[in-house]
Amino acid sequence: MWRRDANQSLKQRPRLGLALSGGAARGAAHVGVLKVFREQGIRVDCVAGTSAGALVAGAFASGMELEELEQIARDMRWRDFGRMTLSKLGVQSNARMEMYIRERFPVTRFEELPVPFAAVATDLHTGTPVVMRDEGDVAFAIRASCALPGWYLPVVDEHGRQLVDGGLVANLPTAAARSLGADVVVAVDVNHDGAKFLGAPTSIIGVLLQSIVLMQRTSVVHQRQLADVCLSPRVGHIRWDEMTRADEFIAAGEESARAALQTASPPTGSPSGANSERATGNSFAHKVTLWSDFVVNPPTLWSSLLRRQARKSNG
């Protein structure tokens, strides 16, 4: 269990957390980001996910090899997760998703995960986020986080709550990643590139879809601000339901992560004074430098985090 076997080095450097957004088939882009992290030797200490992001995050946290996760992303289809139902609460039940996860994940209990993980769902009655972590059934948590309302039936938990897709309230789960103890949060937002394939709406359905996209992007603005670094794979030209284009999604995730690392360059000089700190500390390149280099140079990141905390304290 990760609580007992935490590496001693964690006490000597900040904890890096990932926040993986929802986005249906676009969630395969998260796999590409994880591949680049591994290539660069960047260690992830905790991970939170919403909807499709919860599926990828849960698989990673369970100890699944990235090669297997990548193959799953290529092979999975919508029929693997849902089956038709006669219920008035949804078109399909996603109970199959639990079985799919149990058959493939190395472990399916939160208590046994080698990497701390949180999945975010929505309480349909109160409209508040439900963060599942620490103990319980991982497969159930991911299924609830992925229960798209109107299509999949709500998932009822042990407290009698009807849970649906976490994307309604926290499509980019930066707060959940922070709650796991992350000092630095890297968010991957697979919806930030929009829906370029839609064009100008020409029907009521088109107006509805465009409105949902705009509403979600507006709500995610605050969640992006809570992250230290945001990656936005360029997948806006591909629909959310196109699972057969997993290779393109994965490549986009890799490109996004590599571009961020290539853009990063060490801050020049040692800023002195609040104004110069704000000028360098808030740049994207500076933030990426923090999380990409902290494995080999933890004191640099620690000092940067302390400076950032001082800026917050000083307003």
PDB file of C-alpha atoms in Angstrom:
ATOM      1  CA  MET A   1       0.000   0.000   0.000  1.00  0.00           C
ATOM      2  CA  TRP A   2       1.304   3.401  -0.953  1.00  0.00           C
ATOM      3  CA  ARG A   3       0.708   4.875   2.503  1.00  0.00           C
ATOM      4  CA  ARG A   4       3.102   2.378   4.076  1.00  0.00           C
ATOM      5  CA  ASP A   5       5.655   2.039   1.276  1.00  0.00           C
ATOM      6  CA  ALA A   6       6.047   5.676   0.265  1.00  0.00           C
ATOM      7  CA  ASN A   7       9.571   6.307  -0.975  1.00  0.00           C
ATOM      8  CA  GLN A   8      11.795   8.159   1.455  1.00  0.00           C
ATOM      9  CA  SER A   9      12.711  10.604  -1.301  1.00  0.00           C
ATOM     10  CA  LEU A  10       9.175  12.003  -1.227  1.00  0.00           C
ATOM     11  CA  LYS A  11      10.153  13.802   1.971  1.00  0.00           C
ATOM     12  CA  GLN A  12      12.963  15.559   0.115  1.00  0.00           C
ATOM     13  CA  ARG A  13      11.051  16.946  -2.851  1.00  0.00           C
ATOM     14  CA  PRO A  14       7.603  18.302  -3.680  1.00  0.00           C
ATOM     15  CA  ARG A  15       4.891  15.880  -4.702  1.00  0.00           C
ATOM     16  CA  LEU A  16       3.793  16.010  -8.336  1.00  0.00           C
ATOM     17  CA  GLY A  17       0.113  15.413  -9.068  1.00  0.00           C
ATOM     18  CA  LEU A  18      -1.740  14.994 -12.348  1.00  0.00           C
ATOM     19  CA  ALA A  19      -5.300  16.152 -13.047  1.00  0.00           C
ATOM     20  CA  LEU A  20      -6.735  14.403 -16.116  1.00  0.00           C
ATOM     21  CA  SER A  21      -9.864  15.880 -17.657  1.00  0.00           C
ATOM     22  CA  GLY A  22     -12.933  14.214 -19.047  1.00  0.00           C
ATOM     23  CA  GLY A  23     -13.422  14.132 -22.791  1.00  0.00           C
ATOM     24  CA  ALA A  24     -14.754  10.708 -23.852  1.00  0.00           C
ATOM     25  CA  ALA A  25     -12.578   9.213 -26.635  1.00  0.00           C
ATOM     26  CA  ARG A  26     -10.262  12.210 -26.372  1.00  0.00           C
ATOM     27  CA  GLY A  27      -9.118  10.802 -23.038  1.00  0.00           C
ATOM     28  CA  ALA A  28      -6.652   8.644 -24.981  1.00  0.00           C
ATOM     29  CA  ALA A  29      -4.514  11.789 -25.254  1.00  0.00           C
ATOM     30  CA  HIS A  30      -3.720  11.380 -21.549  1.00  0.00           C
ATOM     31  CA  VAL A  31      -1.860   8.178 -22.417  1.00  0.00           C
ATOM     32  CA  GLY A  32       0.425  10.164 -24.697  1.00  0.00           C
ATOM     33  CA  VAL A  33       1.244  12.608 -21.909  1.00  0.00           C
ATOM     34  CA  LEU A  34       2.058   9.754 -19.531  1.00  0.00           C
ATOM     35  CA  LYS A  35       4.371   8.198 -22.125  1.00  0.00           C
ATOM     36  CA  VAL A  36       6.405  11.401 -22.402  1.00  0.00           C
ATOM     37  CA  PHE A  37       6.555  11.734 -18.614  1.00  0.00           C
ATOM     38  CA  ARG A  38       8.040   8.256 -18.404  1.00  0.00           C
ATOM     39  CA  GLU A  39      10.525   8.984 -21.186  1.00  0.00           C
ATOM     40  CA  GLN A  40      11.699  12.087 -19.352  1.00  0.00           C
ATOM     41  CA  GLY A  41      11.924  10.336 -15.984  1.00  0.00           C
ATOM     42  CA  ILE A  42       9.225  12.514 -14.437  1.00  0.00           C
ATOM     43  CA  ARG A  43       7.723  10.750 -11.440  1.00  0.00           C
ATOM     44  CA  VAL A  44       3.996  11.171 -10.739  1.00  0.00           C
ATOM     45  CA  ASP A  45       3.141  10.907  -7.032  1.00  0.00           C
ATOM     46  CA  CYS A  46      -0.663  11.103  -7.260  1.00  0.00           C
ATOM     47  CA  VAL A  47      -3.328  11.399  -9.934  1.00  0.00           C
ATOM     48  CA  ALA A  48      -6.954  12.532 -10.140  1.00  0.00           C
ATOM     49  CA  GLY A  49      -9.326  12.008 -13.027  1.00  0.00           C
ATOM     50  CA  THR A  50     -12.799  12.884 -14.228  1.00  0.00           C
ATOM     51  CA  SER A  51     -14.807  10.673 -16.599  1.00  0.00           C
ATOM     52  CA  ALA A  52     -12.423   9.404 -19.321  1.00  0.00           C
ATOM     53  CA  GLY A  53      -9.600  10.961 -17.319  1.00  0.00           C
ATOM     54  CA  ALA A  54     -10.630   8.812 -14.349  1.00  0.00           C
ATOM     55  CA  LEU A  55     -10.348   5.671 -16.463  1.00  0.00           C
ATOM     56  CA  VAL A  56      -6.799   6.529 -17.585  1.00  0.00           C
ATOM     57  CA  ALA A  57      -5.779   7.832 -14.159  1.00  0.00           C
ATOM     58  CA  GLY A  58      -7.148   4.745 -12.407  1.00  0.00           C
ATOM     59  CA  ALA A  59      -5.336   2.404 -14.768  1.00  0.00           C
ATOM     60  CA  PHE A  60      -2.073   4.276 -14.221  1.00  0.00           C
ATOM     61  CA  ALA A  61      -2.555   4.352 -10.437  1.00  0.00           C
ATOM     62  CA  SER A  62      -3.257   0.603 -10.383  1.00  0.00           C
ATOM     63  CA  GLY A  63       0.216  -0.086 -11.726  1.00  0.00           C
ATOM     64  CA  MET A  64      -0.799  -1.014 -15.265  1.00  0.00           C
ATOM     65  CA  GLU A  65       2.092  -0.872 -17.733  1.00  0.00           C
ATOM     66  CA  LEU A  66       1.805   2.011 -20.186  1.00  0.00           C
ATOM     67  CA  GLU A  67       2.164  -0.358 -23.139  1.00  0.00           C
ATOM     68  CA  GLU A  68      -0.933  -2.222 -21.970  1.00  0.00           C
ATOM     69  CA  LEU A  69      -2.809   1.002 -21.302  1.00  0.00           C
ATOM     70  CA  GLU A  70      -1.924   2.244 -24.785  1.00  0.00           C
ATOM     71  CA  GLN A  71      -3.200  -0.980 -26.346  1.00  0.00           C
ATOM     72  CA  ILE A  72      -6.431  -0.750 -24.356  1.00  0.00           C
ATOM     73  CA  ALA A  73      -6.924   2.798 -25.639  1.00  0.00           C
ATOM     74  CA  ARG A  74      -6.592   1.495 -29.197  1.00  0.00           C
ATOM     75  CA  ASP A  75      -8.877  -1.515 -28.727  1.00  0.00           C
ATOM     76  CA  MET A  76     -11.719  -0.192 -26.565  1.00  0.00           C
ATOM     77  CA  ARG A  77     -15.104   0.525 -28.100  1.00  0.00           C
ATOM     78  CA  TRP A  78     -18.333   1.954 -26.720  1.00  0.00           C
ATOM     79  CA  ARG A  79     -19.899  -1.517 -26.675  1.00  0.00           C
ATOM     80  CA  ASP A  80     -17.346  -2.510 -24.021  1.00  0.00           C
ATOM     81  CA  PHE A  81     -18.948  -0.129 -21.521  1.00  0.00           C
ATOM     82  CA  GLY A  82     -22.710   0.012 -22.103  1.00  0.00           C
ATOM     83  CA  ARG A  83     -25.770  -2.051 -22.837  1.00  0.00           C
ATOM     84  CA  MET A  84     -29.295  -0.958 -23.716  1.00  0.00           C
ATOM     85  CA  THR A  85     -31.855  -0.556 -20.950  1.00  0.00           C
ATOM     86  CA  LEU A  86     -35.583   0.121 -20.720  1.00  0.00           C
ATOM     87  CA  SER A  87     -35.160   2.565 -17.831  1.00  0.00           C
ATOM     88  CA  LYS A  88     -36.572   6.077 -18.042  1.00  0.00           C
ATOM     89  CA  LEU A  89     -33.348   7.404 -16.480  1.00  0.00           C
ATOM     90  CA  GLY A  90     -31.054   6.600 -19.368  1.00  0.00           C
ATOM     91  CA  VAL A  91     -30.554   4.875 -22.690  1.00  0.00           C
ATOM     92  CA  GLN A  92     -27.860   2.492 -21.458  1.00  0.00           C
ATOM     93  CA  SER A  93     -26.398   1.052 -18.262  1.00  0.00           C
ATOM     94  CA  ASN A  94     -22.607   1.278 -17.955  1.00  0.00           C
ATOM     95  CA  ALA A  95     -22.380  -1.650 -15.526  1.00  0.00           C
ATOM     96  CA  ARG A  96     -20.197  -3.398 -18.091  1.00  0.00           C
ATOM     97  CA  MET A  97     -17.483  -0.846 -17.359  1.00  0.00           C
ATOM     98  CA  GLU A  98     -16.982  -2.292 -13.875  1.00  0.00           C
ATOM     99  CA  MET A  99     -16.418  -5.751 -15.317  1.00  0.00           C
ATOM    100  CA  TYR A 100     -14.100  -4.329 -17.969  1.00  0.00           C
ATOM    101  CA  ILE A 101     -11.973  -2.672 -15.289  1.00  0.00           C
ATOM    102  CA  ARG A 102     -11.884  -5.667 -12.945  1.00  0.00           C
ATOM    103  CA  GLU A 103     -10.664  -7.895 -15.767  1.00  0.00           C
ATOM    104  CA  ARG A 104      -7.766  -5.594 -16.675  1.00  0.00           C
ATOM    105  CA  PHE A 105      -6.548  -3.531 -13.710  1.00  0.00           C
ATOM    106  CA  PRO A 106      -3.831  -5.109 -11.531  1.00  0.00           C
ATOM    107  CA  VAL A 107      -5.707  -3.969  -8.396  1.00  0.00           C
ATOM    108  CA  THR A 108      -9.198  -2.528  -7.952  1.00  0.00           C
ATOM    109  CA  ARG A 109      -9.226  -1.363  -4.325  1.00  0.00           C
ATOM    110  CA  PHE A 110      -8.185   2.164  -3.400  1.00  0.00           C
ATOM    111  CA  GLU A 111      -6.357   0.793  -0.368  1.00  0.00           C
ATOM    112  CA  GLU A 112      -4.069  -1.300  -2.577  1.00  0.00           C
ATOM    113  CA  LEU A 113      -3.166   1.242  -5.281  1.00  0.00           C
ATOM    114  CA  PRO A 114       0.575   1.876  -5.657  1.00  0.00           C
ATOM    115  CA  VAL A 115      -0.186   5.510  -6.592  1.00  0.00           C
ATOM    116  CA  PRO A 116      -2.833   7.614  -4.774  1.00  0.00           C
ATOM    117  CA  PHE A 117      -5.870   8.179  -7.008  1.00  0.00           C
ATOM    118  CA  ALA A 118      -9.117  10.146  -6.876  1.00  0.00           C
ATOM    119  CA  ALA A 119     -12.125   9.922  -9.197  1.00  0.00           C
ATOM    120  CA  VAL A 120     -14.668  12.743  -9.388  1.00  0.00           C
ATOM    121  CA  ALA A 121     -18.400  12.217  -9.940  1.00  0.00           C
ATOM    122  CA  THR A 122     -21.442  14.478  -9.497  1.00  0.00           C
ATOM    123  CA  ASP A 123     -24.259  14.082  -6.971  1.00  0.00           C
ATOM    124  CA  LEU A 124     -27.283  14.402  -9.243  1.00  0.00           C
ATOM    125  CA  HIS A 125     -29.507  15.661  -6.413  1.00  0.00           C
ATOM    126  CA  THR A 126     -27.254  18.351  -4.942  1.00  0.00           C
ATOM    127  CA  GLY A 127     -25.111  19.159  -7.963  1.00  0.00           C
ATOM    128  CA  THR A 128     -21.952  18.904  -5.862  1.00  0.00           C
ATOM    129  CA  PRO A 129     -18.755  16.999  -6.669  1.00  0.00           C
ATOM    130  CA  VAL A 130     -18.200  13.605  -5.058  1.00  0.00           C
ATOM    131  CA  VAL A 131     -14.511  12.754  -4.766  1.00  0.00           C
ATOM    132  CA  MET A 132     -13.868   9.029  -4.306  1.00  0.00           C
ATOM    133  CA  ARG A 133     -10.441   8.127  -2.894  1.00  0.00           C
ATOM    134  CA  ASP A 134      -8.530   6.339  -0.110  1.00  0.00           C
ATOM    135  CA  GLU A 135     -10.797   3.324   0.305  1.00  0.00           C
ATOM    136  CA  GLY A 136     -13.424   1.400  -1.591  1.00  0.00           C
ATOM    137  CA  ASP A 137     -13.951   0.025  -5.069  1.00  0.00           C
ATOM    138  CA  VAL A 138     -11.962   1.671  -7.876  1.00  0.00           C
ATOM    139  CA  ALA A 139     -14.091   0.102 -10.620  1.00  0.00           C
ATOM    140  CA  PHE A 140     -17.291   1.505  -9.131  1.00  0.00           C
ATOM    141  CA  ALA A 141     -15.726   4.952  -8.695  1.00  0.00           C
ATOM    142  CA  ILE A 142     -14.600   5.125 -12.318  1.00  0.00           C
ATOM    143  CA  ARG A 143     -17.951   3.874 -13.554  1.00  0.00           C
ATOM    144  CA  ALA A 144     -19.733   6.613 -11.577  1.00  0.00           C
ATOM    145  CA  SER A 145     -17.329   9.269 -12.839  1.00  0.00           C
ATOM    146  CA  CYS A 146     -18.098   8.179 -16.427  1.00  0.00           C
ATOM    147  CA  ALA A 147     -21.919   7.971 -16.126  1.00  0.00           C
ATOM    148  CA  LEU A 148     -22.870  10.560 -18.747  1.00  0.00           C
ATOM    149  CA  PRO A 149     -26.349  11.779 -17.712  1.00  0.00           C
ATOM    150  CA  GLY A 150     -29.149  11.151 -20.164  1.00  0.00           C
ATOM    151  CA  TRP A 151     -27.224   8.390 -21.892  1.00  0.00           C
ATOM    152  CA  TYR A 152     -26.023   6.194 -19.029  1.00  0.00           C
ATOM    153  CA  LEU A 153     -28.129   5.457 -15.971  1.00  0.00           C
ATOM    154  CA  PRO A 154     -27.098   7.226 -12.755  1.00  0.00           C
ATOM    155  CA  VAL A 155     -24.986   5.010 -10.489  1.00  0.00           C
ATOM    156  CA  VAL A 156     -26.273   4.621  -6.919  1.00  0.00           C
ATOM    157  CA  ASP A 157     -23.645   4.446  -4.165  1.00  0.00           C
ATOM    158  CA  GLU A 158     -23.831   2.923  -0.689  1.00  0.00           C
ATOM    159  CA  HIS A 159     -25.274   6.178   0.681  1.00  0.00           C
ATOM    160  CA  GLY A 160     -28.155   6.137  -1.800  1.00  0.00           C
ATOM    161  CA  ARG A 161     -26.777   9.020  -3.852  1.00  0.00           C
ATOM    162  CA  GLN A 162     -27.362   9.049  -7.596  1.00  0.00           C
ATOM    163  CA  LEU A 163     -23.973   9.723  -9.155  1.00  0.00           C
ATOM    164  CA  VAL A 164     -23.328  10.889 -12.700  1.00  0.00           C
ATOM    165  CA  ASP A 165     -20.409  12.118 -14.780  1.00  0.00           C
ATOM    166  CA  GLY A 166     -18.011  14.338 -12.835  1.00  0.00           C
ATOM    167  CA  GLY A 167     -17.579  16.553 -15.873  1.00  0.00           C
ATOM    168  CA  LEU A 168     -20.723  18.425 -14.864  1.00  0.00           C
ATOM    169  CA  VAL A 169     -18.966  20.058 -11.906  1.00  0.00           C
ATOM    170  CA  ALA A 170     -15.216  19.425 -12.212  1.00  0.00           C
ATOM    171  CA  ASN A 171     -14.176  18.321 -15.663  1.00  0.00           C
ATOM    172  CA  LEU A 172     -10.587  19.256 -14.824  1.00  0.00           C
ATOM    173  CA  PRO A 173     -10.041  17.832 -11.293  1.00  0.00           C
ATOM    174  CA  THR A 174      -7.209  20.091 -10.136  1.00  0.00           C
ATOM    175  CA  ALA A 175      -8.677  20.523  -6.651  1.00  0.00           C
ATOM    176  CA  ALA A 176      -8.933  16.753  -6.248  1.00  0.00           C
ATOM    177  CA  ALA A 177      -5.299  16.325  -7.271  1.00  0.00           C
ATOM    178  CA  ARG A 178      -4.281  18.988  -4.764  1.00  0.00           C
ATOM    179  CA  SER A 179      -6.297  17.242  -2.045  1.00  0.00           C
ATOM    180  CA  LEU A 180      -4.172  14.115  -2.552  1.00  0.00           C
ATOM    181  CA  GLY A 181      -1.190  16.078  -1.278  1.00  0.00           C
ATOM    182  CA  ALA A 182       0.263  17.371  -4.544  1.00  0.00           C
ATOM    183  CA  ASP A 183       2.533  20.404  -4.183  1.00  0.00           C
ATOM    184  CA  VAL A 184       2.663  20.860  -7.955  1.00  0.00           C
ATOM    185  CA  VAL A 185      -0.343  20.029 -10.147  1.00  0.00           C
ATOM    186  CA  VAL A 186      -0.062  19.433 -13.883  1.00  0.00           C
ATOM    187  CA  ALA A 187      -3.490  19.509 -15.541  1.00  0.00           C
ATOM    188  CA  VAL A 188      -4.226  17.924 -18.906  1.00  0.00           C
ATOM    189  CA  ASP A 189      -7.318  19.446 -20.530  1.00  0.00           C
ATOM    190  CA  VAL A 190      -8.366  17.540 -23.660  1.00  0.00           C
ATOM    191  CA  ASN A 191     -11.343  19.842 -24.282  1.00  0.00           C
ATOM    192  CA  HIS A 192      -9.538  23.185 -24.280  1.00  0.00           C
ATOM    193  CA  ASP A 193      -9.052  23.040 -28.046  1.00  0.00           C
ATOM    194  CA  GLY A 194     -12.823  23.167 -28.467  1.00  0.00           C
ATOM    195  CA  ALA A 195     -14.929  21.501 -31.149  1.00  0.00           C
ATOM    196  CA  LYS A 196     -13.685  22.829 -34.466  1.00  0.00           C
ATOM    197  CA  PHE A 197     -15.532  20.135 -36.375  1.00  0.00           C
ATOM    198  CA  LEU A 198     -18.908  21.615 -35.429  1.00  0.00           C
ATOM    199  CA  GLY A 199     -18.658  24.853 -37.371  1.00  0.00           C
ATOM    200  CA  ALA A 200     -21.526  27.333 -37.163  1.00  0.00           C
ATOM    201  CA  PRO A 201     -24.641  25.640 -35.745  1.00  0.00           C
ATOM    202  CA  THR A 202     -27.413  25.097 -38.272  1.00  0.00           C
ATOM    203  CA  SER A 203     -29.922  23.233 -36.110  1.00  0.00           C
ATOM    204  CA  ILE A 204     -31.338  23.102 -32.606  1.00  0.00           C
ATOM    205  CA  ILE A 205     -29.095  20.120 -31.814  1.00  0.00           C
ATOM    206  CA  GLY A 206     -26.094  22.034 -33.114  1.00  0.00           C
ATOM    207  CA  VAL A 207     -26.927  25.019 -30.918  1.00  0.00           C
ATOM    208  CA  LEU A 208     -27.298  22.685 -27.918  1.00  0.00           C
ATOM    209  CA  LEU A 209     -23.923  21.009 -28.518  1.00  0.00           C
ATOM    210  CA  GLN A 210     -22.150  24.322 -28.997  1.00  0.00           C
ATOM    211  CA  SER A 211     -23.768  25.665 -25.817  1.00  0.00           C
ATOM    212  CA  ILE A 212     -22.601  22.663 -23.783  1.00  0.00           C
ATOM    213  CA  VAL A 213     -19.048  23.110 -25.066  1.00  0.00           C
ATOM    214  CA  LEU A 214     -19.056  26.812 -24.199  1.00  0.00           C
ATOM    215  CA  MET A 215     -20.541  26.235 -20.736  1.00  0.00           C
ATOM    216  CA  GLN A 216     -17.979  23.574 -19.926  1.00  0.00           C
ATOM    217  CA  ARG A 217     -15.076  25.694 -21.123  1.00  0.00           C
ATOM    218  CA  THR A 218     -16.285  28.567 -18.944  1.00  0.00           C
ATOM    219  CA  SER A 219     -16.532  26.377 -15.850  1.00  0.00           C
ATOM    220  CA  VAL A 220     -13.082  24.920 -16.454  1.00  0.00           C
ATOM    221  CA  VAL A 221     -11.393  28.346 -16.442  1.00  0.00           C
ATOM    222  CA  HIS A 222     -11.200  28.379 -12.632  1.00  0.00           C
ATOM    223  CA  GLN A 223     -10.055  24.762 -12.524  1.00  0.00           C
ATOM    224  CA  ARG A 224      -7.213  25.589 -14.922  1.00  0.00           C
ATOM    225  CA  GLN A 225      -6.177  28.488 -12.694  1.00  0.00           C
ATOM    226  CA  LEU A 226      -5.748  26.077  -9.776  1.00  0.00           C
ATOM    227  CA  ALA A 227      -3.095  24.146 -11.707  1.00  0.00           C
ATOM    228  CA  ASP A 228       0.587  25.025 -11.849  1.00  0.00           C
ATOM    229  CA  VAL A 229       0.875  23.854 -15.450  1.00  0.00           C
ATOM    230  CA  CYS A 230      -1.849  23.163 -18.023  1.00  0.00           C
ATOM    231  CA  LEU A 231      -1.359  20.988 -21.090  1.00  0.00           C
ATOM    232  CA  SER A 232      -3.951  21.263 -23.873  1.00  0.00           C
ATOM    233  CA  PRO A 233      -3.574  18.592 -26.563  1.00  0.00           C
ATOM    234  CA  ARG A 234      -4.735  19.801 -29.959  1.00  0.00           C
ATOM    235  CA  VAL A 235      -7.660  17.489 -30.566  1.00  0.00           C
ATOM    236  CA  GLY A 236     -10.419  19.998 -31.281  1.00  0.00           C
ATOM    237  CA  HIS A 237     -10.810  18.694 -34.835  1.00  0.00           C
ATOM    238  CA  ILE A 238     -11.804  15.211 -33.632  1.00  0.00           C
ATOM    239  CA  ARG A 239     -15.207  14.308 -32.203  1.00  0.00           C
ATOM    240  CA  TRP A 240     -15.524  12.972 -28.659  1.00  0.00           C
ATOM    241  CA  ASP A 241     -17.052   9.678 -29.844  1.00  0.00           C
ATOM    242  CA  GLU A 242     -14.314   8.685 -32.326  1.00  0.00           C
ATOM    243  CA  MET A 243     -12.619   5.885 -30.396  1.00  0.00           C
ATOM    244  CA  THR A 244     -11.120   4.462 -33.583  1.00  0.00           C
ATOM    245  CA  ARG A 245      -8.800   7.496 -33.746  1.00  0.00           C
ATOM    246  CA  ALA A 246      -6.936   6.617 -30.561  1.00  0.00           C
ATOM    247  CA  ASP A 247      -3.552   6.787 -32.282  1.00  0.00           C
ATOM    248  CA  GLU A 248      -4.193  10.413 -33.205  1.00  0.00           C
ATOM    249  CA  PHE A 249      -5.268  11.255 -29.674  1.00  0.00           C
ATOM    250  CA  ILE A 250      -2.207   9.587 -28.163  1.00  0.00           C
ATOM    251  CA  ALA A 251       0.085  11.390 -30.606  1.00  0.00           C
ATOM    252  CA  ALA A 252      -1.550  14.709 -29.723  1.00  0.00           C
ATOM    253  CA  GLY A 253      -0.930  14.060 -26.029  1.00  0.00           C
ATOM    254  CA  GLU A 254       2.712  13.269 -26.703  1.00  0.00           C
ATOM    255  CA  GLU A 255       3.088  16.391 -28.823  1.00  0.00           C
ATOM    256  CA  SER A 256       1.532  18.556 -26.123  1.00  0.00           C
ATOM    257  CA  ALA A 257       3.857  17.251 -23.407  1.00  0.00           C
ATOM    258  CA  ARG A 258       6.978  17.455 -25.558  1.00  0.00           C
ATOM    259  CA  ALA A 259       6.150  20.965 -26.719  1.00  0.00           C
ATOM    260  CA  ALA A 260       5.783  22.089 -23.114  1.00  0.00           C
ATOM    261  CA  LEU A 261       9.153  20.624 -22.193  1.00  0.00           C
ATOM    262  CA  GLN A 262      10.863  22.130 -25.239  1.00  0.00           C
ATOM    263  CA  THR A 263       9.351  25.539 -24.544  1.00  0.00           C
ATOM    264  CA  ALA A 264      10.612  25.497 -20.974  1.00  0.00           C
ATOM    265  CA  SER A 265      13.888  27.203 -20.220  1.00  0.00           C
ATOM    266  CA  PRO A 266      15.467  27.995 -16.858  1.00  0.00           C
ATOM    267  CA  PRO A 267      14.571  31.450 -15.536  1.00  0.00           C
ATOM    268  CA  THR A 268      17.382  33.923 -16.174  1.00  0.00           C
ATOM    269  CA  GLY A 269      18.914  35.525 -13.128  1.00  0.00           C
ATOM    270  CA  SER A 270      17.664  35.470  -9.588  1.00  0.00           C
ATOM    271  CA  PRO A 271      14.605  37.686  -9.225  1.00  0.00           C
ATOM    272  CA  SER A 272      14.732  40.065  -6.339  1.00  0.00           C
ATOM    273  CA  GLY A 273      11.622  41.810  -5.208  1.00  0.00           C
ATOM    274  CA  ALA A 274       7.933  41.071  -5.606  1.00  0.00           C
ATOM    275  CA  ASN A 275       7.499  42.657  -9.042  1.00  0.00           C
ATOM    276  CA  SER A 276      10.296  40.705 -10.721  1.00  0.00           C
ATOM    277  CA  GLU A 277       9.082  37.512  -9.029  1.00  0.00           C
ATOM    278  CA  ARG A 278       5.636  37.969 -10.529  1.00  0.00           C
ATOM    279  CA  ALA A 279       7.129  38.688 -13.946  1.00  0.00           C
ATOM    280  CA  THR A 280       9.131  35.435 -14.082  1.00  0.00           C
ATOM    281  CA  GLY A 281       7.166  33.151 -11.775  1.00  0.00           C
ATOM    282  CA  ASN A 282       3.922  33.334 -13.710  1.00  0.00           C
ATOM    283  CA  SER A 283       5.339  32.542 -17.171  1.00  0.00           C
ATOM    284  CA  PHE A 284       4.373  29.205 -18.684  1.00  0.00           C
ATOM    285  CA  ALA A 285       7.990  28.318 -19.426  1.00  0.00           C
ATOM    286  CA  HIS A 286       8.968  28.984 -15.818  1.00  0.00           C
ATOM    287  CA  LYS A 287       6.202  26.751 -14.504  1.00  0.00           C
ATOM    288  CA  VAL A 288       7.103  23.925 -16.864  1.00  0.00           C
ATOM    289  CA  THR A 289      10.729  24.243 -15.816  1.00  0.00           C
ATOM    290  CA  LEU A 290       9.612  23.692 -12.241  1.00  0.00           C
ATOM    291  CA  TRP A 291       7.843  20.403 -12.794  1.00  0.00           C
ATOM    292  CA  SER A 292      10.124  19.015 -15.506  1.00  0.00           C
ATOM    293  CA  ASP A 293      13.345  19.553 -13.589  1.00  0.00           C
ATOM    294  CA  PHE A 294      12.300  18.905 -10.009  1.00  0.00           C
ATOM    295  CA  VAL A 295      13.304  15.250 -10.025  1.00  0.00           C
ATOM    296  CA  VAL A 296      16.961  16.127 -10.490  1.00  0.00           C
ATOM    297  CA  ASN A 297      16.930  19.494  -8.770  1.00  0.00           C
ATOM    298  CA  PRO A 298      14.405  19.486  -5.912  1.00  0.00           C
ATOM    299  CA  PRO A 299      15.895  22.499  -4.057  1.00  0.00           C
ATOM    300  CA  THR A 300      15.113  24.725  -7.057  1.00  0.00           C
ATOM    301  CA  LEU A 301      11.477  23.736  -7.015  1.00  0.00           C
ATOM    302  CA  TRP A 302      11.204  24.015  -3.253  1.00  0.00           C
ATOM    303  CA  SER A 303      12.512  27.585  -3.356  1.00  0.00           C
ATOM    304  CA  SER A 304      10.165  28.428  -6.203  1.00  0.00           C
ATOM    305  CA  LEU A 305       7.200  27.042  -4.292  1.00  0.00           C
ATOM    306  CA  LEU A 306       8.165  29.065  -1.252  1.00  0.00           C
ATOM    307  CA  ARG A 307       8.422  32.223  -3.366  1.00  0.00           C
ATOM    308  CA  ARG A 308       4.995  31.528  -4.847  1.00  0.00           C
ATOM    309  CA  GLN A 309       3.524  31.060  -1.387  1.00  0.00           C
ATOM    310  CA  ALA A 310       5.080  34.338  -0.307  1.00  0.00           C
ATOM    311  CA  ARG A 311       3.500  36.101  -3.274  1.00  0.00           C
ATOM    312  CA  LYS A 312       0.083  34.725  -2.302  1.00  0.00           C
ATOM    313  CA  SER A 313       0.562  35.870   1.293  1.00  0.00           C
ATOM    314  CA  ASN A 314       1.519  39.360   0.133  1.00  0.00           C
ATOM    315  CA  GLY A 315      -1.472  39.593  -2.145  1.00  0.00           C
TER     316      GLY A 315
END
